[in-house]
Short mmCIF file of C-alpha atoms in Angstrom, two decimals:
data_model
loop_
_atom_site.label_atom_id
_atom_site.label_comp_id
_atom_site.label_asym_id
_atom_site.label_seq_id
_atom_site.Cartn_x
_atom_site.Cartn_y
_atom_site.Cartn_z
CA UNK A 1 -38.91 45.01 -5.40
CA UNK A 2 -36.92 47.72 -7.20
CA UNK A 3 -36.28 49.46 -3.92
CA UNK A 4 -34.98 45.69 -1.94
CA UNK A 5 -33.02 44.77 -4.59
CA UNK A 6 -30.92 48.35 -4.37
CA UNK A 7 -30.38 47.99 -1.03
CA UNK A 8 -28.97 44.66 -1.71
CA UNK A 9 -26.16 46.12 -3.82
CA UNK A 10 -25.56 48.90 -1.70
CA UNK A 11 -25.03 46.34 1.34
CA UNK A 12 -22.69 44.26 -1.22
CA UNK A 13 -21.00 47.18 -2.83
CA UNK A 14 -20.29 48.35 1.10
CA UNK A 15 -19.30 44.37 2.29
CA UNK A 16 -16.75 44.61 -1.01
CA UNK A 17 -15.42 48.41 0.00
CA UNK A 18 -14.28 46.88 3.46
CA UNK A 19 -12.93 43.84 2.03
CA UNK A 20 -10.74 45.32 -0.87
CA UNK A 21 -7.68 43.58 -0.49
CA UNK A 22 -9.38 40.13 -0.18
CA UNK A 23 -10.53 37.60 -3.06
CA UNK A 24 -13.45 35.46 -2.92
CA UNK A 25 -11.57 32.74 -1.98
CA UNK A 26 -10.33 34.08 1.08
CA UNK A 27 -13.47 35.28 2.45
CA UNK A 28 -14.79 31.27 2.93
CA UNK A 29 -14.72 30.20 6.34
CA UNK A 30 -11.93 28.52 7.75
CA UNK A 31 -13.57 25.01 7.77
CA UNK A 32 -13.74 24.96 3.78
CA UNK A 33 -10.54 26.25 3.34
CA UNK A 34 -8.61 23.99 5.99
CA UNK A 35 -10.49 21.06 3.73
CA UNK A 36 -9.24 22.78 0.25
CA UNK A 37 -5.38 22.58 1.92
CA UNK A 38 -5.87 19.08 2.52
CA UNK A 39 -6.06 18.26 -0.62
CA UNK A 40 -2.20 18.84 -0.69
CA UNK A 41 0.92 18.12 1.26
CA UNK A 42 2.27 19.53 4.06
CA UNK A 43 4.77 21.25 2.57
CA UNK A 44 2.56 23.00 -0.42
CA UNK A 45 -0.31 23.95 2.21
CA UNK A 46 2.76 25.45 4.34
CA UNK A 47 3.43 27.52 1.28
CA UNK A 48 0.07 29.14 1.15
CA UNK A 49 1.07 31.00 4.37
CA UNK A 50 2.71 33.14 2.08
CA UNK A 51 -0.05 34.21 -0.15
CA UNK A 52 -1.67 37.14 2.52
CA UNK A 53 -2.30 37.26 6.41
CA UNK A 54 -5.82 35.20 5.84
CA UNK A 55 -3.58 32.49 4.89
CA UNK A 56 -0.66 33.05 7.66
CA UNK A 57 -1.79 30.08 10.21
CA UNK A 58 -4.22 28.74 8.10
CA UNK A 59 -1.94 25.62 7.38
CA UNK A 60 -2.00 24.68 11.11
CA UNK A 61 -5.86 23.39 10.58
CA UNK A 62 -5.60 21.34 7.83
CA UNK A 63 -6.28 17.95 9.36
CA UNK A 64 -3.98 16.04 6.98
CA UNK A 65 -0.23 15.64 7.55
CA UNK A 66 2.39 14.60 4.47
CA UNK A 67 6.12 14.51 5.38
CA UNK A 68 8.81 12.86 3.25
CA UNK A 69 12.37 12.90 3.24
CA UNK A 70 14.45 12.00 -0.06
CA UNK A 71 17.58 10.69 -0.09
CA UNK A 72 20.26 13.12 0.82
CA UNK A 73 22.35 14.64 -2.32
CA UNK A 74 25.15 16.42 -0.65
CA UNK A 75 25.38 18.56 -4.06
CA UNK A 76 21.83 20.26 -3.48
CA UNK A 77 22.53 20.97 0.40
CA UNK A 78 22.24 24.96 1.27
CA UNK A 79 22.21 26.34 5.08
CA UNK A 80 18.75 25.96 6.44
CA UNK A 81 16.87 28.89 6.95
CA UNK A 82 13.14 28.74 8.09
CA UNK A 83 11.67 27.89 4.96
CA UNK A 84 13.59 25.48 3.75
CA UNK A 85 11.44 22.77 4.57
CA UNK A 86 10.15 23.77 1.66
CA UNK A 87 13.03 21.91 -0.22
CA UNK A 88 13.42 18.95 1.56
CA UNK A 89 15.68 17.05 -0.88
CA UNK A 90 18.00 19.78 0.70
CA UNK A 91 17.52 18.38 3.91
CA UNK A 92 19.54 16.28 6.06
CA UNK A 93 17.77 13.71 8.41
CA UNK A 94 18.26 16.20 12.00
CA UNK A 95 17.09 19.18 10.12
CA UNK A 96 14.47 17.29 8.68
CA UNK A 97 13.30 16.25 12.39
CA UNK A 98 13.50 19.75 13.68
CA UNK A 99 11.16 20.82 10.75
CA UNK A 100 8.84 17.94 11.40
CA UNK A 101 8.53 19.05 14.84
CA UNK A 102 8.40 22.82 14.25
CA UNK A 103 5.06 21.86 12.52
CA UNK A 104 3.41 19.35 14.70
CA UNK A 105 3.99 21.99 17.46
CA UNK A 106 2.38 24.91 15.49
CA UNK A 107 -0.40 22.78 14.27
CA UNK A 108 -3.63 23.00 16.10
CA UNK A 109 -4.87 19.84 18.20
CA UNK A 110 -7.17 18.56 16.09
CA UNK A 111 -8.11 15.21 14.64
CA UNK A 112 -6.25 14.29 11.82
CA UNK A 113 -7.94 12.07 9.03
CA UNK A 114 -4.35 11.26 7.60
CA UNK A 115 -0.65 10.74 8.62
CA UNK A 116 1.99 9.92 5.84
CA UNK A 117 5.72 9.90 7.09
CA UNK A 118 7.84 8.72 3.77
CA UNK A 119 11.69 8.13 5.02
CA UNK A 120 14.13 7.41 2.18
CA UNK A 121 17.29 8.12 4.47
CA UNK A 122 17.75 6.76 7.80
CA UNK A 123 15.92 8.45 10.78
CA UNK A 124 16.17 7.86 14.80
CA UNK A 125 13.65 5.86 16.03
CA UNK A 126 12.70 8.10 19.10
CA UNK A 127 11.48 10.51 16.33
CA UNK A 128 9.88 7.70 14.16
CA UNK A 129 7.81 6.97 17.29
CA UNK A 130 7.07 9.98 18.47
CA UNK A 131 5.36 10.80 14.59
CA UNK A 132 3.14 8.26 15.45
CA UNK A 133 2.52 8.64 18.76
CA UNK A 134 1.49 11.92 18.24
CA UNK A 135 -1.05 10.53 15.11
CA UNK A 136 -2.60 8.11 17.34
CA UNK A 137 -3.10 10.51 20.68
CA UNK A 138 -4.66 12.94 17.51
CA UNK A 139 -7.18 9.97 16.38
CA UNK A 140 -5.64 9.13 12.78
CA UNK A 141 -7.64 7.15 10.66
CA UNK A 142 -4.87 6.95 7.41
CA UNK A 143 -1.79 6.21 8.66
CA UNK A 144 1.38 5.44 6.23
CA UNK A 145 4.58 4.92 7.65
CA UNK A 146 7.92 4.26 5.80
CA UNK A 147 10.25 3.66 8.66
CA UNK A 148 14.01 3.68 8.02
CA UNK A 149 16.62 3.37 10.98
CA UNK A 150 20.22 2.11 11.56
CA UNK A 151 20.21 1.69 14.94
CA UNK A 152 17.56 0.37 16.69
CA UNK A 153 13.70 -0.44 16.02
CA UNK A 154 10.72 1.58 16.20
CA UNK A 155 8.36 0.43 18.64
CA UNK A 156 4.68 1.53 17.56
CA UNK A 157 2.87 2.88 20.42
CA UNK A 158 0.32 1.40 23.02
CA UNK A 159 -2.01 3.91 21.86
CA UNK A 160 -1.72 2.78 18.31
CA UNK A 161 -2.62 -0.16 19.22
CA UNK A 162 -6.02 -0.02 20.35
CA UNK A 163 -6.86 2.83 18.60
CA UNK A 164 -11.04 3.04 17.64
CA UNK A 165 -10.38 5.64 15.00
CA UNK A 166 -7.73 3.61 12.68
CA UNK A 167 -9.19 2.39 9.30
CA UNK A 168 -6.19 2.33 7.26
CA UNK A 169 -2.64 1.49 8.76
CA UNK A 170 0.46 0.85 6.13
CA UNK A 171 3.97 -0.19 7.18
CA UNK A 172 6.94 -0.26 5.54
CA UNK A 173 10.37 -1.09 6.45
CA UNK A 174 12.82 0.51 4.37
CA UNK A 175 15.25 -1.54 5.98
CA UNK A 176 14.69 -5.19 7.50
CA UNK A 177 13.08 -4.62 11.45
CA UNK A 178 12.98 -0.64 11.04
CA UNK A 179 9.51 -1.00 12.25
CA UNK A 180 9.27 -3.80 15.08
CA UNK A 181 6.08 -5.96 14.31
CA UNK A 182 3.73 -5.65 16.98
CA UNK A 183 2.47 -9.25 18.27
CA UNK A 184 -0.69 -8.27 18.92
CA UNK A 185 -3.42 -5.34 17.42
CA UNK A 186 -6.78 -4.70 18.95
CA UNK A 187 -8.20 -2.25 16.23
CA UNK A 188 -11.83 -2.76 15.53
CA UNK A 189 -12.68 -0.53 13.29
CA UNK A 190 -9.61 -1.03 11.01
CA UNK A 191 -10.26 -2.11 7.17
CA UNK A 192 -7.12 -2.14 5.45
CA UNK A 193 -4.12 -3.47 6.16
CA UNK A 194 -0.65 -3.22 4.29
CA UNK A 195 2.32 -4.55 5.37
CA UNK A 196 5.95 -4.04 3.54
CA UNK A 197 9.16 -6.05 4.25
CA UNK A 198 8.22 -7.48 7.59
CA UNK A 199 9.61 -10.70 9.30
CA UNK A 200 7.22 -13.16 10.95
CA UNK A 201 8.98 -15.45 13.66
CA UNK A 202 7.60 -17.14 16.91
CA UNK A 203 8.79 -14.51 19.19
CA UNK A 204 6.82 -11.67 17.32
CA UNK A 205 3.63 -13.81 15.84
CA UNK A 206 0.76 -15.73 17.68
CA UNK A 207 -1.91 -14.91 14.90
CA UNK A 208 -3.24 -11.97 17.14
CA UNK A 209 -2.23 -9.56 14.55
CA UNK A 210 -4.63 -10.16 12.20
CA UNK A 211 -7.56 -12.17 14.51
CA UNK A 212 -7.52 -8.49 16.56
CA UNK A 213 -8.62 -6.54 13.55
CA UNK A 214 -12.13 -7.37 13.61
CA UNK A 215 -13.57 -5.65 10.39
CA UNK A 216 -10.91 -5.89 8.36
CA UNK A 217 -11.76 -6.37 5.15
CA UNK A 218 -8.15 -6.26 2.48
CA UNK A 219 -5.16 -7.69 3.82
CA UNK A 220 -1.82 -7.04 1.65
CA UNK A 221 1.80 -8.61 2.65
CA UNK A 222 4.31 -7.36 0.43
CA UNK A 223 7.57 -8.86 0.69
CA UNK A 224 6.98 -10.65 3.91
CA UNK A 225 8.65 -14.00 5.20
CA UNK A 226 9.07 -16.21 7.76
CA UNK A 227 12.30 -16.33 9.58
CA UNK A 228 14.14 -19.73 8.51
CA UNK A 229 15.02 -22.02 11.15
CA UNK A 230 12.58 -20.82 13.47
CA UNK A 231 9.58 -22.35 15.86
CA UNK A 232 7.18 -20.71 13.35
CA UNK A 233 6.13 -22.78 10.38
CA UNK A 234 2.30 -21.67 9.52
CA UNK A 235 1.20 -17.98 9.42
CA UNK A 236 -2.06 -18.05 9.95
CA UNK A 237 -4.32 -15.91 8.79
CA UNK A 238 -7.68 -15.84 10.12
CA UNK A 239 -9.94 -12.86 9.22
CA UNK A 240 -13.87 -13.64 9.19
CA UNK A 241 -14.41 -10.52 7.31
CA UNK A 242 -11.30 -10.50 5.04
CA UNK A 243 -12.91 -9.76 1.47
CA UNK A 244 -9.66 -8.84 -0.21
CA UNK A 245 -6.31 -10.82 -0.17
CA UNK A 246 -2.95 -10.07 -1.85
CA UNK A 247 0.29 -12.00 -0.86
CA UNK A 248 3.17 -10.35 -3.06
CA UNK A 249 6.63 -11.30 -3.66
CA UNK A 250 6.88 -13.53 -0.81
CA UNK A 251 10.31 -13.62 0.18
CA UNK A 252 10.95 -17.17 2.32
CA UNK A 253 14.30 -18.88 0.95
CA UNK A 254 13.37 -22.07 -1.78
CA UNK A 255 15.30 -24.38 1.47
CA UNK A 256 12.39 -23.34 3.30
CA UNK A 257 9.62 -23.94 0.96
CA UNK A 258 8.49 -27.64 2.26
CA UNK A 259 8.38 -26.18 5.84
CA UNK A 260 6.64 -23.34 5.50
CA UNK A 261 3.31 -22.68 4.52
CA UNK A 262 0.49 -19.39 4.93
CA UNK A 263 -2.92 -20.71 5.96
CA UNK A 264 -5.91 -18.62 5.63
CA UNK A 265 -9.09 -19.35 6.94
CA UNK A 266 -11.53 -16.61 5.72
CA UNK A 267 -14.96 -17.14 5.06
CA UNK A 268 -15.91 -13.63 3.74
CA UNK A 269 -13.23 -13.85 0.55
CA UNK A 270 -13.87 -12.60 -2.43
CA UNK A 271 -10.83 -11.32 -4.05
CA UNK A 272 -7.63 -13.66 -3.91
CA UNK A 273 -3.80 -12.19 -5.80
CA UNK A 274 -1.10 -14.09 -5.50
CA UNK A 275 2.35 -12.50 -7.19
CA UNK A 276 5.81 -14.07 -7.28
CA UNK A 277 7.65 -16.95 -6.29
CA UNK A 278 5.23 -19.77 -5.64
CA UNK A 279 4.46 -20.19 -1.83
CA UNK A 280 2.81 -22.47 -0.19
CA UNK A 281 -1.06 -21.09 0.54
CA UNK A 282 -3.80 -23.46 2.20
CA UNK A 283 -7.47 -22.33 2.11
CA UNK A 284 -9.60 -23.85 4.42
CA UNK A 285 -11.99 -26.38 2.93
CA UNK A 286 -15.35 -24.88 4.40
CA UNK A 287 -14.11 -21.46 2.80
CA UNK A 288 -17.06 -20.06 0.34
CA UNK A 289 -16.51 -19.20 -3.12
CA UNK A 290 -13.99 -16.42 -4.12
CA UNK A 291 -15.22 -14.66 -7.01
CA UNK A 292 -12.15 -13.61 -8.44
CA UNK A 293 -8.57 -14.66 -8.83
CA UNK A 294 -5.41 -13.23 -10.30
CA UNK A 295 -1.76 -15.33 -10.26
CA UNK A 296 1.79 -14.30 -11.28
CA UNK A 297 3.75 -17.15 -10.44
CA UNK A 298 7.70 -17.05 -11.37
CA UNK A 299 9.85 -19.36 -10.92
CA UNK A 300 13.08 -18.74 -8.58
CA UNK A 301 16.00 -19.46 -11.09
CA UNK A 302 18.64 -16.94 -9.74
CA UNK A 303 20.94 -19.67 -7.22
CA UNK A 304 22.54 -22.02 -9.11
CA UNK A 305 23.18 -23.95 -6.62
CA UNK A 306 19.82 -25.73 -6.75
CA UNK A 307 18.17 -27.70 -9.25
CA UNK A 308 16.50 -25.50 -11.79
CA UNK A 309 14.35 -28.31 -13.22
CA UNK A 310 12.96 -29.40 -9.63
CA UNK A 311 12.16 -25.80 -9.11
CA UNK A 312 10.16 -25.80 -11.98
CA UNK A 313 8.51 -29.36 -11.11
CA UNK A 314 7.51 -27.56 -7.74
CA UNK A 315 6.42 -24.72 -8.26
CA UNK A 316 4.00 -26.26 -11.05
CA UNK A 317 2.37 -29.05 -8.70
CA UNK A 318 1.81 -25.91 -6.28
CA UNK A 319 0.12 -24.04 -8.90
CA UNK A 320 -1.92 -26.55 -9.75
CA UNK A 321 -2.54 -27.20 -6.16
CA UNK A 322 -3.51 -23.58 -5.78
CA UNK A 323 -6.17 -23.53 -8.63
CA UNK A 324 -7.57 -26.68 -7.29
CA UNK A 325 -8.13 -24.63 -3.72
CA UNK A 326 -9.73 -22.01 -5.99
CA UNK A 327 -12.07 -24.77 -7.87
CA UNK A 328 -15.39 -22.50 -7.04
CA UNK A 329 -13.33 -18.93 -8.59
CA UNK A 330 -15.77 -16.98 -11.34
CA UNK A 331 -13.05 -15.34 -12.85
CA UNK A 332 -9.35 -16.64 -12.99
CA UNK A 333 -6.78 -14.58 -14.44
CA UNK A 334 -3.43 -15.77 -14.95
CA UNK A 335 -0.39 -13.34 -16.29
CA UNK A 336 1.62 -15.06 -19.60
CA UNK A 337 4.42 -15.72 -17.60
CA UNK A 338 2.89 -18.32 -15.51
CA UNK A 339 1.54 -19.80 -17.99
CA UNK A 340 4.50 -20.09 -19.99
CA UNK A 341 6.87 -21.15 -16.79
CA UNK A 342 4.47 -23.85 -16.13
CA UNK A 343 4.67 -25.58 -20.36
CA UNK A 344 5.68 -28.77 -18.31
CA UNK A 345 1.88 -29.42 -17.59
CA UNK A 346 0.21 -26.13 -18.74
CA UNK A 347 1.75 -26.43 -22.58
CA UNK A 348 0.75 -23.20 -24.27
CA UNK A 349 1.94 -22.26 -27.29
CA UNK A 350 4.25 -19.01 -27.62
CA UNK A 351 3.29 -16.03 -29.42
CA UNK A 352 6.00 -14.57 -31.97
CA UNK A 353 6.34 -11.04 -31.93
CA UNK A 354 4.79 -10.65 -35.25
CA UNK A 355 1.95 -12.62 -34.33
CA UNK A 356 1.24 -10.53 -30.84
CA UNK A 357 -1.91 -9.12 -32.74
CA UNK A 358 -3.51 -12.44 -32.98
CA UNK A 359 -4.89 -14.74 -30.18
CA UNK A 360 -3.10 -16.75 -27.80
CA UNK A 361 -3.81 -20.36 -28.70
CA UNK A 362 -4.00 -22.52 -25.82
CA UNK A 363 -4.34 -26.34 -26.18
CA UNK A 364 -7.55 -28.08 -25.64
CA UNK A 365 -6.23 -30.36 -22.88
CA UNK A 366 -4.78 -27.22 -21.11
CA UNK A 367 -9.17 -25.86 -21.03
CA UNK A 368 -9.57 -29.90 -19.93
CA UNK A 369 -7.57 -29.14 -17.09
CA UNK A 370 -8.88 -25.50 -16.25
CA UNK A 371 -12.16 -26.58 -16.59
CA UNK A 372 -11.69 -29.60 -14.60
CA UNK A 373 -9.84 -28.22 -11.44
CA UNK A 374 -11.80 -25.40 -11.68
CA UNK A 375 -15.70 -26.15 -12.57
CA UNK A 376 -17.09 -23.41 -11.69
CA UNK A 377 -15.13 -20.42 -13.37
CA UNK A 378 -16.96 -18.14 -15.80
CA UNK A 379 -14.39 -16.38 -17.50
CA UNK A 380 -11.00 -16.73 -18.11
CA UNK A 381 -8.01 -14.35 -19.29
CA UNK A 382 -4.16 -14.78 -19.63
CA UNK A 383 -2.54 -11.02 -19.11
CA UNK A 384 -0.12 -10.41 -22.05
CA UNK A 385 3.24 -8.05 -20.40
CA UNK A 386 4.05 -4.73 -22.06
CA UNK A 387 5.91 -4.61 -24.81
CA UNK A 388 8.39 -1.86 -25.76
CA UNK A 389 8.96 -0.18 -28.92
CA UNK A 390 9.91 2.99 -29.97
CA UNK A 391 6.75 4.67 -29.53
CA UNK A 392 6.32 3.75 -25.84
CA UNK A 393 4.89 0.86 -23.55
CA UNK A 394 2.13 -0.66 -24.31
CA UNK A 395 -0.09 -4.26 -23.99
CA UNK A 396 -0.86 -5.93 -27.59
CA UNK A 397 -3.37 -8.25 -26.61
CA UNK A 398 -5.40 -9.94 -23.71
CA UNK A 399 -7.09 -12.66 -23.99
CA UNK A 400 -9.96 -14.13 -22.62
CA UNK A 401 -12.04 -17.14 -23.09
CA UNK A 402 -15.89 -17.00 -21.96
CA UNK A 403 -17.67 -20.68 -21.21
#
């Protein structure tokens, strides 16, 4: 045993006196070390090609891809030289393109797992495209986009489209139409959806966008509308799997609030968020129980030229309207603020700032109500906002009430 176990540190001591210049690290095989680099972005796994030859093209396997461009400070711009990508604050847009496609070239073919392209200055649209073009032919299955153009929209590609690999798409329009909304998506195996300052209308909307996603399970619009004035007066959501469902900010005008409505026929749900001005949101009576809940209404005050007070009146009957549709929840949570804007039927009383350490009271007939639109919920809790002081941000209370 004596004898096997010297050999064993002779063959080591010899592996180590050919390998002198090279750590431990470096002498893992390239599949564990392409999955350590994507662990960070582009530009920092670029920068490792600097550390020793092992590391040279190592980069090019990493199968995740993080590009963003900040806005432009003319102060902080230097002559590009080939590792200047490095900085890309010092970037303009074209030398930020050339870079991009410097390293999608070098890279090797592979399949990436994820595809982030962050623009916070204005881009061409040919190159927008061709970013994700050349994610889908590569089989993404994250894909982020922050588009940003002045001239012209980015069409997203046919192979996109009907991609089988996709499980996680995000859009965002920087701008309004940077992105053109596709009317229709055939992506089976997608299972979250996110989509950022996007128009619906009747020329770009026939409910195929979401009806096409098969498994998809969390569904977020963020600042979405519908165009006023136009054919389209219901977006309709229909997901059988939908689970998860967060409308945020929505962004119609208050002339169009009578109009318009979202309708959402999902019999899977079990997560509903609502933030923002009140909109109006129909579930579909057969719809199951959602389990949880979470409202932040506000009420639209900033045009004087409409009545304040009606705003109010409105946006309370819709509230109530919407808990009513939620009458099966288990847990409701509602942020202060809605509870507060809504004191014309929901009175609550305020909370001075010295008392912020003690309970919210809440009026018996506003539980009456709770508990009678809403029969079935479990527990209740009403968010309390941060509060600054000098020693930071911070939440002083939330409270909740268990029946």
């Amino acid at each position: 045993m004596e004898a096997n176990d010297r050999n064993k540190m002779t063959r080591n001591e010899q592996k180590d006196e050919e390998m002198p210049d090279l750590d431990r690290l470096s002498c893992l095989p390239d599949s564990i070390l392409s999955h350590i680099l994507s662990f960070l972005d582009t530009i920092s796994a670029i920068k490792t090609s600097m550390l020793s030859k092992r590391y040279r093209f190592l980069w090019t396997l990493s199968p995740k891809l993080d590009f963003k461009l900040l806005r432009f400070s003319p102060y902080r711009f230097r002559p590009c030289y080939p590792y200047d990508i490095f900085d890309q604050k010092g970037l303009n847009a074209p030398s930020f393109e050339a870079h991009v496609n410097h390293v999608l070239q070098r890279r090797e073919h592979s399949s990436l797992t994820m595809f982030r392209l962050s623009l916070h200055v204005p881009a061409g649209s040919e190159f927008i495209r061709n970013c994700i073009d050349y994610a889908a032919r590569h089989k993404v299955q994250h894909l982020r986009i922050r588009g940003y153009t002045k001239r012209g929209s980015v069409v997203l590609p046919r192979l996109l489209l009907v991609s089988t690999s996709l499980t996680i798409l995000h859009l965002n329009n920087a701008v309004c139409s940077s992105i053109e909304l596709p009317k229709s998506l055939s992506l089976p195996n997608l299972k979250i959806l996110r989509l950022k300052n996007f128009v619906f209308s009747d020329s770009n909307y026939n409910g195929e966008v979401f009806s096409g996603c098969l498994s998809l399970e969390t569904l977020v619009l963020n600042k979405c509308w519908i165009r006023p004035a136009d054919k389209l007066k219901t977006l309709g959501v229909n997901c059988l799997n939908l689970k998860n469902l967060e409308i945020k900010y929505w962004r119609s005008p208050w002339r169009c609030f009578v109009e318009q409505s979202i309708c959402v026929n999902a019999p899977a749900l079990d997560f509903f968020k609502f933030q923002g001005h009140i909109a109006k949101v129909k579930f579909r009576d057969d719809s199951p129980c959602v389990n949880k809940a979470w409202i932040d209404i506000c009420c639209p005050t900033a045009c004087a030229s409409f009545d304040v007070n009606g705003r109010m009146e409105s946006s309370s009957e819709n509230l109530i309207e919407m808990i009513r549709q939620l009458r099966n929840v288990k847990s409701l949570s509602l942020s202060l603020r809605t509870v507060e804007e809504q004191k014309n039927i929901l009175k609550c009383s305020k909370v001075k700032p010295k008392e912020a350490a003690l309970p919210v009271a809440i009026s018996t007939h506003v539980l009456s109500f709770l508990l009678e639109t809403s029969p079935c919920t479990e527990f209740l809790s009403i968010e309390i906002p941060k509060v600054r002081t000098i020693f930071g941000e911070f939440k002083i209370f939330k409270g909740k009430l268990i029946w």
